[in-house]
Short mmCIF file of C-alpha atoms in Angstrom, two decimals:
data_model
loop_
_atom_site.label_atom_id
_atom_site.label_comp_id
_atom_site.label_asym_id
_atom_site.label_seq_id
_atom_site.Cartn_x
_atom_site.Cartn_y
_atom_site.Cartn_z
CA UNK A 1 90.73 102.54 113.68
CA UNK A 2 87.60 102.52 115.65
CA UNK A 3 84.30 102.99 114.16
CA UNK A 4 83.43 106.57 113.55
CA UNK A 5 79.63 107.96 113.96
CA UNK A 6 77.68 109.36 110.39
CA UNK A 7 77.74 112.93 112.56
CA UNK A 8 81.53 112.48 112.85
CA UNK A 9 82.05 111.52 109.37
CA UNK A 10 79.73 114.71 108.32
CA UNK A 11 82.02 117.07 110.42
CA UNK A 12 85.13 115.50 109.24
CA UNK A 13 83.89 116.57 105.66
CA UNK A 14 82.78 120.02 106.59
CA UNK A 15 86.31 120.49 107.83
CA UNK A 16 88.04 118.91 104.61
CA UNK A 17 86.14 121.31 102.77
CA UNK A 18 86.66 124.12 104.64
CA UNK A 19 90.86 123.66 104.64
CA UNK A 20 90.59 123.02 100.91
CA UNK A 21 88.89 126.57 100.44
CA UNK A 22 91.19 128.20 102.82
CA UNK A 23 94.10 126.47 101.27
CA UNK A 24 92.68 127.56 97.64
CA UNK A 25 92.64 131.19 99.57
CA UNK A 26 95.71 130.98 101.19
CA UNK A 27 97.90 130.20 97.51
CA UNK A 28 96.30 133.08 95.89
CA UNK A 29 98.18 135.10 98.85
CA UNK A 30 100.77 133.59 98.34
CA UNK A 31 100.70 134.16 94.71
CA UNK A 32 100.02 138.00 95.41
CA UNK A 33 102.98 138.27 97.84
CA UNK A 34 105.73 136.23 95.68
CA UNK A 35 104.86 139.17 92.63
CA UNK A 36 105.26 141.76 95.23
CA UNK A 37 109.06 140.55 95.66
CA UNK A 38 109.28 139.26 92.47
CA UNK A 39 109.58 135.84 92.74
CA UNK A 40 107.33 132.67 91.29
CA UNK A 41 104.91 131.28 94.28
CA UNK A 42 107.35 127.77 94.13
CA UNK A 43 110.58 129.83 94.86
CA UNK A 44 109.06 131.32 97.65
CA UNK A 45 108.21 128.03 98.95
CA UNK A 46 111.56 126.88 98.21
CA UNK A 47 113.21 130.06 100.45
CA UNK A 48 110.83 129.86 103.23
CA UNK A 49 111.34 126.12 103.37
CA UNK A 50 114.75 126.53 103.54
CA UNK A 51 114.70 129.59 105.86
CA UNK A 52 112.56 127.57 108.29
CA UNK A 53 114.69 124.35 108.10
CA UNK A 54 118.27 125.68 107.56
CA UNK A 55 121.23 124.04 105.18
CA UNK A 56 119.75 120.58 103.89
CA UNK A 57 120.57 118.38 101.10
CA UNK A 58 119.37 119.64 97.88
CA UNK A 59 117.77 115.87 97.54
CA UNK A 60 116.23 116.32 100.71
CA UNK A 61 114.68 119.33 100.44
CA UNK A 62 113.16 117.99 97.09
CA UNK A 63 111.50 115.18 98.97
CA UNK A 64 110.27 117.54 101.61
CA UNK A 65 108.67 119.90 99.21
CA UNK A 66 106.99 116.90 97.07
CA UNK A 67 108.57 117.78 93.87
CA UNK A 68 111.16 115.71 91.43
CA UNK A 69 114.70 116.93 92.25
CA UNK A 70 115.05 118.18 88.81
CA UNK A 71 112.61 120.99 89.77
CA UNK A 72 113.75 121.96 92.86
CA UNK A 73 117.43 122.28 91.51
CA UNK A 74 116.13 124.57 89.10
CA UNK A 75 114.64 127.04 91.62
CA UNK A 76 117.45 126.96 93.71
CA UNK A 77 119.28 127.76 90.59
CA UNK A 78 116.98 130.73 90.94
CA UNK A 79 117.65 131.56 93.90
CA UNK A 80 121.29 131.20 93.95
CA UNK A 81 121.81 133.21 91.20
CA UNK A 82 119.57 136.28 93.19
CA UNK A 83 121.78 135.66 96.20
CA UNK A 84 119.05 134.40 97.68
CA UNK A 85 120.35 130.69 98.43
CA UNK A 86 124.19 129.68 99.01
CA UNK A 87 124.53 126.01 97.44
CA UNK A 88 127.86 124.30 98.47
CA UNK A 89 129.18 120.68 98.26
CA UNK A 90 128.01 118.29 100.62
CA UNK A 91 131.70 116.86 102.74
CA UNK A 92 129.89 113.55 103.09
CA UNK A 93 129.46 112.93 99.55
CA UNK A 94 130.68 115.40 96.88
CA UNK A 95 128.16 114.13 94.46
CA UNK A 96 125.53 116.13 96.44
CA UNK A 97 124.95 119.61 97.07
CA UNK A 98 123.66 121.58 100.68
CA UNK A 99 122.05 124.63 100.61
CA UNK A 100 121.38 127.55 102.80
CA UNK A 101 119.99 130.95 102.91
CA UNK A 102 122.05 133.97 102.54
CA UNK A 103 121.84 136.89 104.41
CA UNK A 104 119.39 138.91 101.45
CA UNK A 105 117.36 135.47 101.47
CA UNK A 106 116.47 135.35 105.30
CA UNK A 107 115.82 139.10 105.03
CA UNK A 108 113.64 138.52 102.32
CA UNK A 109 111.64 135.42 103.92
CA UNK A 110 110.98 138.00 106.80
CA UNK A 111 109.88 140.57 104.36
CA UNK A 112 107.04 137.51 102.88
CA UNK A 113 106.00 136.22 106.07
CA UNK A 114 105.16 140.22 107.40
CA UNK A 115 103.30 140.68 104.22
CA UNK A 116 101.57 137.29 104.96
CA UNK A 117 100.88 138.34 108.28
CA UNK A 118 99.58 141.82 107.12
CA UNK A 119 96.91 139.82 104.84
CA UNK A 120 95.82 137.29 107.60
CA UNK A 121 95.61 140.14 109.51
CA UNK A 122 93.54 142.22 107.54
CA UNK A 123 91.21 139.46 106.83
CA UNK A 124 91.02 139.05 110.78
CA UNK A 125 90.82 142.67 111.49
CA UNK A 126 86.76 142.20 112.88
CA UNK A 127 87.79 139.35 115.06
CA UNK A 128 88.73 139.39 118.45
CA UNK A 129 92.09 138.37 119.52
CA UNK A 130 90.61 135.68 121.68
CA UNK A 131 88.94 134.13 118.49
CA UNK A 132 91.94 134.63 116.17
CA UNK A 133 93.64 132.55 119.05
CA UNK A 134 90.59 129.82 119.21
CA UNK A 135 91.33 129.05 115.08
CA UNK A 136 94.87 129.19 115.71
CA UNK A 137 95.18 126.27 118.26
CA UNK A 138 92.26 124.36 116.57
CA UNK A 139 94.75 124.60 113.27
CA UNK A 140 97.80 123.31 115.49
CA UNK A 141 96.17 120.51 116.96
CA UNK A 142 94.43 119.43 113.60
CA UNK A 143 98.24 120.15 111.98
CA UNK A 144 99.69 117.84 114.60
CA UNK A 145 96.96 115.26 114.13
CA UNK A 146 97.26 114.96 110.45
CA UNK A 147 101.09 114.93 110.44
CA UNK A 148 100.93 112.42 112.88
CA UNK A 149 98.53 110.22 111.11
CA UNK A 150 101.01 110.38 107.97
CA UNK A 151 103.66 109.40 109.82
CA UNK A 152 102.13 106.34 110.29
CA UNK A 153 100.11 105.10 107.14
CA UNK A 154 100.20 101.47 107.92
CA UNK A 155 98.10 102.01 111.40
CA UNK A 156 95.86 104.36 109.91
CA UNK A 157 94.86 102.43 106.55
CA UNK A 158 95.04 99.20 108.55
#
């Protein structure tokens, strides 16, 4: 890793603060949204997840969303038993379980990412379109920058 300037370092803050507040921000949304359709802020993550991914090992899923397996099966219990999720044995190994979302569930992750959109938008509404699109690639490349930089922990600690 080369050696990084005290100005760079001092931006690099400013912009880890900055994504923590807008992160804080961004789960009270979220929080808002899942109680307008009735559902905890977790299962909501669980269906968009799923939505966004498609049919995945229940294990696998777990891993993706950071969370003990125990927790995630019980949310997809949730889910399932809303007819939000379709859960079905895995043909490769019977012990495991895929899961998918129904036909109410992808209708439903459409419904939370309009009413997402409707907040961001809101918040935006003083903006111009060619600054909403400024933050919106500076996101994507920092995005792509820090998932690549986890995909590869030994280069970036080393």
């Amino acid at each position: 890793m080369p050696e990084l300037s005290a100005e760079h370092m001092r931006a690099s803050a400013r912009v880890v603060e900055q994504v923590s507040l807008i992160g804080r921000r961004s789960r009270i949304i979220s929080a808002e949204v899942a109680h307008q359709v009735g559902l905890q802020p977790a299962q909501v993550g669980v269906l968009l997840k799923t939505a966004r991914v498609g049919e995945m090992r229940v294990a696998d899923l777990a891993e993706q969303m950071l969370v003990d397996p125990s927790v995630i099966s019980r949310q997809i219990s949730y889910l399932e038993n809303a007819g939000l999720l379709v859960r079905r044995p895995d043909p490769e190994d019977r012990r495991a379980s895929l899961v998918s979302v129904s036909d109410a569930g992808r209708a439903l992750a459409e419904r939370v990412h309009g009413l997402h959109g409707e907040a961001i938008s809101a918040t935006l509404s003083d903006w111009t379109v060619e600054e909403i699109d400024e933050v919106g690639a500076a996101l994507e490349r920092l995005n792509t920058a820090t998932e690549q930089a986890h995909r590869r922990p030994a280069e970036v600690t080393a």
